[in-house]
Coordinates of N, CA and C in Angstrom, one line a residue:
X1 N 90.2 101.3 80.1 CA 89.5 100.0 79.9 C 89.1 99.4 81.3
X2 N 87.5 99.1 81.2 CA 87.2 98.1 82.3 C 88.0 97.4 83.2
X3 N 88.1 96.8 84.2 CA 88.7 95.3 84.7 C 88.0 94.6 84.5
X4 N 88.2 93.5 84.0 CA 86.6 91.8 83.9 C 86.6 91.6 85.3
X5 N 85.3 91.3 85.4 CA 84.9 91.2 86.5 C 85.8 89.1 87.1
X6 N 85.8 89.2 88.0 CA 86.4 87.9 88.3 C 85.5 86.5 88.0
X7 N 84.4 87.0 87.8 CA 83.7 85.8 87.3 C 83.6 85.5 85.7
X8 N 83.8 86.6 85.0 CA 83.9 86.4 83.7 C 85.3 85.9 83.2
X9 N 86.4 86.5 84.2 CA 87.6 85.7 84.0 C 88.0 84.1 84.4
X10 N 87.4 84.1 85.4 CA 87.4 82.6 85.6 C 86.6 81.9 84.8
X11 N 85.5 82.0 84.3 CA 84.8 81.2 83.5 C 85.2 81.1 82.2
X12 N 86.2 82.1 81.8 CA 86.8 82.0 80.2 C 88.3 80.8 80.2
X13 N 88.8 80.6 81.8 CA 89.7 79.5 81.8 C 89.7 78.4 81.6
X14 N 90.5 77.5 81.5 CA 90.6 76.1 81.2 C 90.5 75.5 82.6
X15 N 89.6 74.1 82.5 CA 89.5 73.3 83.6 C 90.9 73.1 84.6
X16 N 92.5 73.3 83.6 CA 93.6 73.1 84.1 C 93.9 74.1 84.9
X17 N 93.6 75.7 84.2 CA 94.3 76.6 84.6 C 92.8 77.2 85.9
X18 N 92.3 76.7 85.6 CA 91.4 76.9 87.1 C 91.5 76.1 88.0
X19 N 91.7 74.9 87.6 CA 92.6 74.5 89.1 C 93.9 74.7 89.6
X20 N 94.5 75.2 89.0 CA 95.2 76.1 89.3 C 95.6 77.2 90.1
X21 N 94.2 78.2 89.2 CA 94.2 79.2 90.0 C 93.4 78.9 91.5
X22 N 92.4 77.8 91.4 CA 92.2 77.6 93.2 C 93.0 77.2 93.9
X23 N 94.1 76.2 93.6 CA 95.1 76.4 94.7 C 95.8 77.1 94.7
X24 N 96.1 78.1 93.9 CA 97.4 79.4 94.4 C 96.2 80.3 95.2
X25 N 95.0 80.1 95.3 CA 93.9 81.0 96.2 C 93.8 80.4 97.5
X26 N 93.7 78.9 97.0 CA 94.0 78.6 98.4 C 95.2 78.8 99.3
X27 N 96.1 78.8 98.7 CA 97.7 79.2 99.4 C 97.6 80.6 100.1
X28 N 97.2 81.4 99.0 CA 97.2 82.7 99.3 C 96.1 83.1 100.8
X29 N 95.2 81.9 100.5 CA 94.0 82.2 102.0 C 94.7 82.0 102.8
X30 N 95.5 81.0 102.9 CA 96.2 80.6 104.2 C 97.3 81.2 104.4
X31 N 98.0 81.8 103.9 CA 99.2 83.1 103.9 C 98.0 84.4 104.7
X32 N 97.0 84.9 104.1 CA 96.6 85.8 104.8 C 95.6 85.5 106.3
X33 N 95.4 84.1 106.3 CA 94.8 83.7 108.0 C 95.8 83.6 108.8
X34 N 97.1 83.5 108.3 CA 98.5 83.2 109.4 C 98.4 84.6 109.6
X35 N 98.4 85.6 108.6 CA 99.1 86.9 108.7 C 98.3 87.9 109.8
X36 N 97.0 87.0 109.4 CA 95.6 87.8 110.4 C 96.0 87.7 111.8
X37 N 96.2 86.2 111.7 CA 96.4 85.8 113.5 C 97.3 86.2 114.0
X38 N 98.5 86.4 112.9 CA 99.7 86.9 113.6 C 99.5 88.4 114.2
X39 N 99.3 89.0 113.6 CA 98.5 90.1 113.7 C 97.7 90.5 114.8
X40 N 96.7 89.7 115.1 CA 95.5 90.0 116.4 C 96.6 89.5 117.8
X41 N 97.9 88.2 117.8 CA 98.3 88.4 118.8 C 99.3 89.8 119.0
X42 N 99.7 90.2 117.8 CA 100.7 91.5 118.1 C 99.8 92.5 118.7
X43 N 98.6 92.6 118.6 CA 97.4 93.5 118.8 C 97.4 93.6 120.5
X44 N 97.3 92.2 120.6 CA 96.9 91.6 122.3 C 98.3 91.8 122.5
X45 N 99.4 91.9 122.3 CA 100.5 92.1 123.1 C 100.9 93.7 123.3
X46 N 100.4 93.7 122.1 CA 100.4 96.2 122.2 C 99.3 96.3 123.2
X47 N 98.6 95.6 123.5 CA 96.9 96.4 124.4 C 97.4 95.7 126.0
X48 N 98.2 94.8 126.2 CA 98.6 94.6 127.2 C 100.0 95.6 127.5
X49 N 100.8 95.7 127.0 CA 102.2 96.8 126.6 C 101.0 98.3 127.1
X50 N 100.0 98.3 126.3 CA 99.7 99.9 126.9 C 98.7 100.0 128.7
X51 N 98.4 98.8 128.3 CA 97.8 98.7 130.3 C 98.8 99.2 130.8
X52 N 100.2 98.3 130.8 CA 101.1 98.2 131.6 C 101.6 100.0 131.8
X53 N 102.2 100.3 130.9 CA 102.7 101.8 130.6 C 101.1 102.8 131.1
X54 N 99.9 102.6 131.3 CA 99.3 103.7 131.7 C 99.3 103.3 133.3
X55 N 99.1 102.2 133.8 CA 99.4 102.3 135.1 C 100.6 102.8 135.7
X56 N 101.6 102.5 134.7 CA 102.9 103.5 135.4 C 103.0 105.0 135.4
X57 N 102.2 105.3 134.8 CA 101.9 107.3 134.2 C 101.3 107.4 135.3
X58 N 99.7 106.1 135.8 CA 98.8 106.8 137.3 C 99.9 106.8 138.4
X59 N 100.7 105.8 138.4 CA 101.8 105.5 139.8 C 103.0 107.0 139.8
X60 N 103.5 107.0 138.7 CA 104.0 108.4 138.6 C 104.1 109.4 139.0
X61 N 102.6 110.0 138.4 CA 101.8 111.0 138.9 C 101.4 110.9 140.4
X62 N 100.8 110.3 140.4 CA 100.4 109.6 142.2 C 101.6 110.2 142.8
X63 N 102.9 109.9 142.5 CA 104.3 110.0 143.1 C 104.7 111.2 142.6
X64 N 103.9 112.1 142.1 CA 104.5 113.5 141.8 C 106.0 113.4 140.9
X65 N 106.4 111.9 140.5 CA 107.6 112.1 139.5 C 107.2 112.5 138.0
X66 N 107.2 113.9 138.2 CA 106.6 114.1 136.8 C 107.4 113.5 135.4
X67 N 108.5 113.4 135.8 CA 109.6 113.3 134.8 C 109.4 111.4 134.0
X68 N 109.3 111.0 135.2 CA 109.0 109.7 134.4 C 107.7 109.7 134.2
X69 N 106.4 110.1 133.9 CA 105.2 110.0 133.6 C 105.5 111.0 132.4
X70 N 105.9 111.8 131.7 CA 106.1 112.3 130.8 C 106.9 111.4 129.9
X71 N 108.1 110.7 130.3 CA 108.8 109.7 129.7 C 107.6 108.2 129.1
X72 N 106.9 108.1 130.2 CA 105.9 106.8 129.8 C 104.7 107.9 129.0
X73 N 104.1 108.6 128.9 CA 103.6 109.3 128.3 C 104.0 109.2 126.9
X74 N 104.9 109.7 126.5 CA 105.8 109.5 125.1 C 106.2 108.0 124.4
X75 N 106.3 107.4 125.5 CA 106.1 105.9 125.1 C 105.0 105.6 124.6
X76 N 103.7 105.6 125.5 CA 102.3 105.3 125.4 C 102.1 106.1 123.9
X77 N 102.0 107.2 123.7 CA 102.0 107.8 122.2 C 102.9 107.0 121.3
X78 N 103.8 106.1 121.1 CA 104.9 105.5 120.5 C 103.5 104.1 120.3
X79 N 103.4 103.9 121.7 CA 102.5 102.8 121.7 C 101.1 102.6 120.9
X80 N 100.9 103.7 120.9 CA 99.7 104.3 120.4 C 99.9 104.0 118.5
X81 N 100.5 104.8 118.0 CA 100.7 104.6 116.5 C 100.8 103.3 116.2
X82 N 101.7 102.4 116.8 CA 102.1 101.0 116.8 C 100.9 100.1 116.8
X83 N 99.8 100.7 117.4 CA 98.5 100.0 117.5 C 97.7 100.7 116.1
X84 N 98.2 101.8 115.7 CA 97.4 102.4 114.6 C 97.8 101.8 113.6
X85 N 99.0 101.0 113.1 CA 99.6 100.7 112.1 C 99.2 99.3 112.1
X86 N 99.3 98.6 113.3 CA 98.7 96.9 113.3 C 97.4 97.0 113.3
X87 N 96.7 97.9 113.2 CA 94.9 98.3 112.9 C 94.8 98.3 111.5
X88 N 95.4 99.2 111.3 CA 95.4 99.3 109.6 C 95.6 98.2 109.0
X89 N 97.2 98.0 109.2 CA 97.4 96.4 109.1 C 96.1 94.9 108.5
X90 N 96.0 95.1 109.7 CA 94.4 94.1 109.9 C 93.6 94.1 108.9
X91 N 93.0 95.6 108.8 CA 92.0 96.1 107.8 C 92.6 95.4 106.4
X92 N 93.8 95.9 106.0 CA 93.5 95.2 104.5 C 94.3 94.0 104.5
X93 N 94.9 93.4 105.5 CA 95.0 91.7 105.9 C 93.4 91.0 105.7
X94 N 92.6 91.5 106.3 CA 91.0 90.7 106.1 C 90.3 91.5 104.9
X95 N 90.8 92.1 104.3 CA 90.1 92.9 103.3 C 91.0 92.0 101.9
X96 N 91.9 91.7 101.8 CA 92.7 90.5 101.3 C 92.5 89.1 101.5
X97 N 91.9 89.0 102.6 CA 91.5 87.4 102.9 C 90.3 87.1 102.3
X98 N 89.7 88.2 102.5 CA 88.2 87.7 101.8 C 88.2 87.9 100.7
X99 N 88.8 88.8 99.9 CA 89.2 88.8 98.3 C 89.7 87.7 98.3
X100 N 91.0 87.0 98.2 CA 91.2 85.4 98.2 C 89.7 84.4 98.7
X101 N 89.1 84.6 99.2 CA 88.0 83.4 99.4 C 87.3 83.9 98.9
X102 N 86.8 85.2 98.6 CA 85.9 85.5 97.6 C 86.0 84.8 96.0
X103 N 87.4 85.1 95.6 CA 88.1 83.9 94.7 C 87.8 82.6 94.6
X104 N 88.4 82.1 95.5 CA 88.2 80.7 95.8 C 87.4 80.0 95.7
X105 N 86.0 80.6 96.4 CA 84.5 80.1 96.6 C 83.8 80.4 94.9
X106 N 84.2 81.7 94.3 CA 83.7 81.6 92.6 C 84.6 80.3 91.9
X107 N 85.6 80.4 91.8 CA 86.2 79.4 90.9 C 85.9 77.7 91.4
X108 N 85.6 77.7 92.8 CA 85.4 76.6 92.8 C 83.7 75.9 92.8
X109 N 83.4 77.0 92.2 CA 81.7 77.3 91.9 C 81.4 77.1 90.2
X110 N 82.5 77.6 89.7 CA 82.7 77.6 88.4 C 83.0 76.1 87.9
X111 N 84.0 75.6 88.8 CA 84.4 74.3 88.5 C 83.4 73.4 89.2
X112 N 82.5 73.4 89.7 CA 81.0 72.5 89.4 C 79.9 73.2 88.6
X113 N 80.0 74.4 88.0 CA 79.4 74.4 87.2 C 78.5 75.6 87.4
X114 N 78.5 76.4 88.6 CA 78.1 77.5 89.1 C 78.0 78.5 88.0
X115 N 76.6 79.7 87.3 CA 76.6 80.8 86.6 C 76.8 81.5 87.7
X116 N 77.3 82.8 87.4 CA 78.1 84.0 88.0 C 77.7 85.5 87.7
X117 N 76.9 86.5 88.4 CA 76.6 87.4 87.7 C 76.7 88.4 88.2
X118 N 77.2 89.9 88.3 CA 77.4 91.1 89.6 C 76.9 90.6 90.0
X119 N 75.8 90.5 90.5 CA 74.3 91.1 91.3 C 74.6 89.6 92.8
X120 N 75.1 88.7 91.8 CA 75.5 87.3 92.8 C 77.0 87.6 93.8
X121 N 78.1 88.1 92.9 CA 79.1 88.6 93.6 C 79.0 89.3 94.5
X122 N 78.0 90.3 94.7 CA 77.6 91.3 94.8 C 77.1 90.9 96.6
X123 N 76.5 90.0 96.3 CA 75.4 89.6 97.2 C 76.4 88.5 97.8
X124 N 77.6 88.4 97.7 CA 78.4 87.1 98.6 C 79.5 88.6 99.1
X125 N 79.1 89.6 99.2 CA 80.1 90.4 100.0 C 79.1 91.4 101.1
X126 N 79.7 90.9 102.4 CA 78.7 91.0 103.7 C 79.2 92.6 103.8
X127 N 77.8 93.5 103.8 CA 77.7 94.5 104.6 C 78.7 95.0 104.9
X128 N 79.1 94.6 106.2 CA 80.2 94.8 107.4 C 81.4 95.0 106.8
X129 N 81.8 93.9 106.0 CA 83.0 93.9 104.9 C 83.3 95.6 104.5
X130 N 82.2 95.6 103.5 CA 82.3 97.1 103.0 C 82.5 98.8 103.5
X131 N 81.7 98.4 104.7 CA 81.7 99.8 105.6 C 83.4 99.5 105.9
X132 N 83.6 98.3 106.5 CA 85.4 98.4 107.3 C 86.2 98.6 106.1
X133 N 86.3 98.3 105.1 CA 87.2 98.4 103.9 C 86.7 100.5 103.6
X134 N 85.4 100.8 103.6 CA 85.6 101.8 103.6 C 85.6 103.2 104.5
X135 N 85.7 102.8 105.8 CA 85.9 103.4 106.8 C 87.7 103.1 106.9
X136 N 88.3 102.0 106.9 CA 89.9 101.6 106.8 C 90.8 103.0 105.6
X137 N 90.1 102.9 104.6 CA 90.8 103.5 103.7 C 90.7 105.2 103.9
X138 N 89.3 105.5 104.8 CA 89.1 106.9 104.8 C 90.6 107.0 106.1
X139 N 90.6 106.2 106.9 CA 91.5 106.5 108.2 C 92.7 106.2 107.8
X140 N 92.8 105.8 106.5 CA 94.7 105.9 106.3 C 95.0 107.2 105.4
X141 N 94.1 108.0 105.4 CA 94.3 109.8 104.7 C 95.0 110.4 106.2
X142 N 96.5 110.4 106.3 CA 97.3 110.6 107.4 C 97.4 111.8 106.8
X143 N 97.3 112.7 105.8 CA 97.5 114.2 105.4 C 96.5 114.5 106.7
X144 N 95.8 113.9 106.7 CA 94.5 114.9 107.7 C 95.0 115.2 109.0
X145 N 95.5 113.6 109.5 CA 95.7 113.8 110.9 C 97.0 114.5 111.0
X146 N 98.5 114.8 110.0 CA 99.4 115.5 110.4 C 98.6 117.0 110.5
X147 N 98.1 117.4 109.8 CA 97.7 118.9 109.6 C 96.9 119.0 110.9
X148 N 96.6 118.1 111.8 CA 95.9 118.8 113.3 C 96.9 119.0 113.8
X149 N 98.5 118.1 113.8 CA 99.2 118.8 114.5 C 100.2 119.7 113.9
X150 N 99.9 120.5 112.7 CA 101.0 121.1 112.0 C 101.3 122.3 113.2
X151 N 100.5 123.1 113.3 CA 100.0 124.0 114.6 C 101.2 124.3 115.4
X152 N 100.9 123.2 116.0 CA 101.5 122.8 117.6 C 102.8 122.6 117.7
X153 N 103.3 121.9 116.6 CA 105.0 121.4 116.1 C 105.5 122.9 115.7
X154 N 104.7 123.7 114.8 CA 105.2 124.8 114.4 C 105.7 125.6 115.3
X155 N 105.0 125.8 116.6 CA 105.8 126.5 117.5 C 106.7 126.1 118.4
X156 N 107.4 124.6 118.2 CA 108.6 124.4 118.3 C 109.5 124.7 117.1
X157 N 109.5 124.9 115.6 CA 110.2 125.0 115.3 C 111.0 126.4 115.1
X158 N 112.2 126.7 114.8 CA 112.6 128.2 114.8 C 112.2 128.6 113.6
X159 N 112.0 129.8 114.1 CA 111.6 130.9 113.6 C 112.3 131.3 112.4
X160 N 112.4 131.3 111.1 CA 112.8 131.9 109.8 C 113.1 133.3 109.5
X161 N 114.7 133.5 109.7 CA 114.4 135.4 109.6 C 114.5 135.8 108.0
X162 N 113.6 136.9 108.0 CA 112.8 137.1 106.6 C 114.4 138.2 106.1
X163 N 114.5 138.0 104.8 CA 115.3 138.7 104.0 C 115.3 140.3 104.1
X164 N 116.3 141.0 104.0 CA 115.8 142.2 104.1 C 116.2 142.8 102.0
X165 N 116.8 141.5 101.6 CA 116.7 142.3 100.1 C 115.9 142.7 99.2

């Protein structure tokens, strides 16, 4: 079965239960603009966190201590996913925000009286939106990226002796 599109659902509600549902949209917008911001400073504190740790890898090395530049190395890679995961994060934090205002902005379109049709929904979702929601979703297929390093890991693990029965 189909989904109804969100504008044929809102327009089948009651004046009550549509106002309604725009303030649990509105709640929800503002749950996902806290979440956003929160977010973009965790961002700026991992991008400052990895300045700091790559100048200690150049100081390191500079200093021929290989041992702690391999130690900060391993960190910076730690640092690294940590930034991949508050990236992703993001992606469907604003990919959720604008679903909520996309909401918001129909129902409260509806409730002055606003008609609604694909082609209009359609047309209130920017470009840019789309590509990141589907460029976001292609880069969270993490099967892909473990299999570049299945390889590599494999020749650390031991070796399996084969049965002779």
């Amino acid at each position: 079965m189909a989904k109804v599109p969100i504008y044929e659902k809102l327009g089948k509600m009651s004046t009550k239960k549509l106002s309604a549902e725009v303030g649990k949209r509105q709640i929800n917008l503002e749950r996902f603009e806290f979440a956003t911001s929160d977010t973009i400073r965790s961002l700026s504190k991992l991008e400052n966190e990895i300045k700091r740790v790559e100048k200690r890898i150049v100081n390191s090395l500079e200093k021929d201590n290989t041992a702690e530049a391999l130690s900060d190395i391993l960190q910076l890679r730690v640092l690294r996913v940590e930034e991949m995961v508050e990236l992703s994060g993001l992606s469907i934090l604003r990919a959720n925000r604008f679903y909520n205002k996309l909401h918001l902005d129909v129902a409260k379109g509806i409730e002055a009286g606003v008609l609604y049709d694909e082609e209009s929904i359609k047309g209130m979702v920017p470009d840019d939106l789309k590509n990141v929601v589907s460029t976001s979703v292609d880069a969270s297929n993490f099967y892909d990226i473990l299999r570049k390093y299945k390889s590599k890991l494999n020749q650390f693990a031991p070796k399996e002796e084969e049965d002779e029965s």
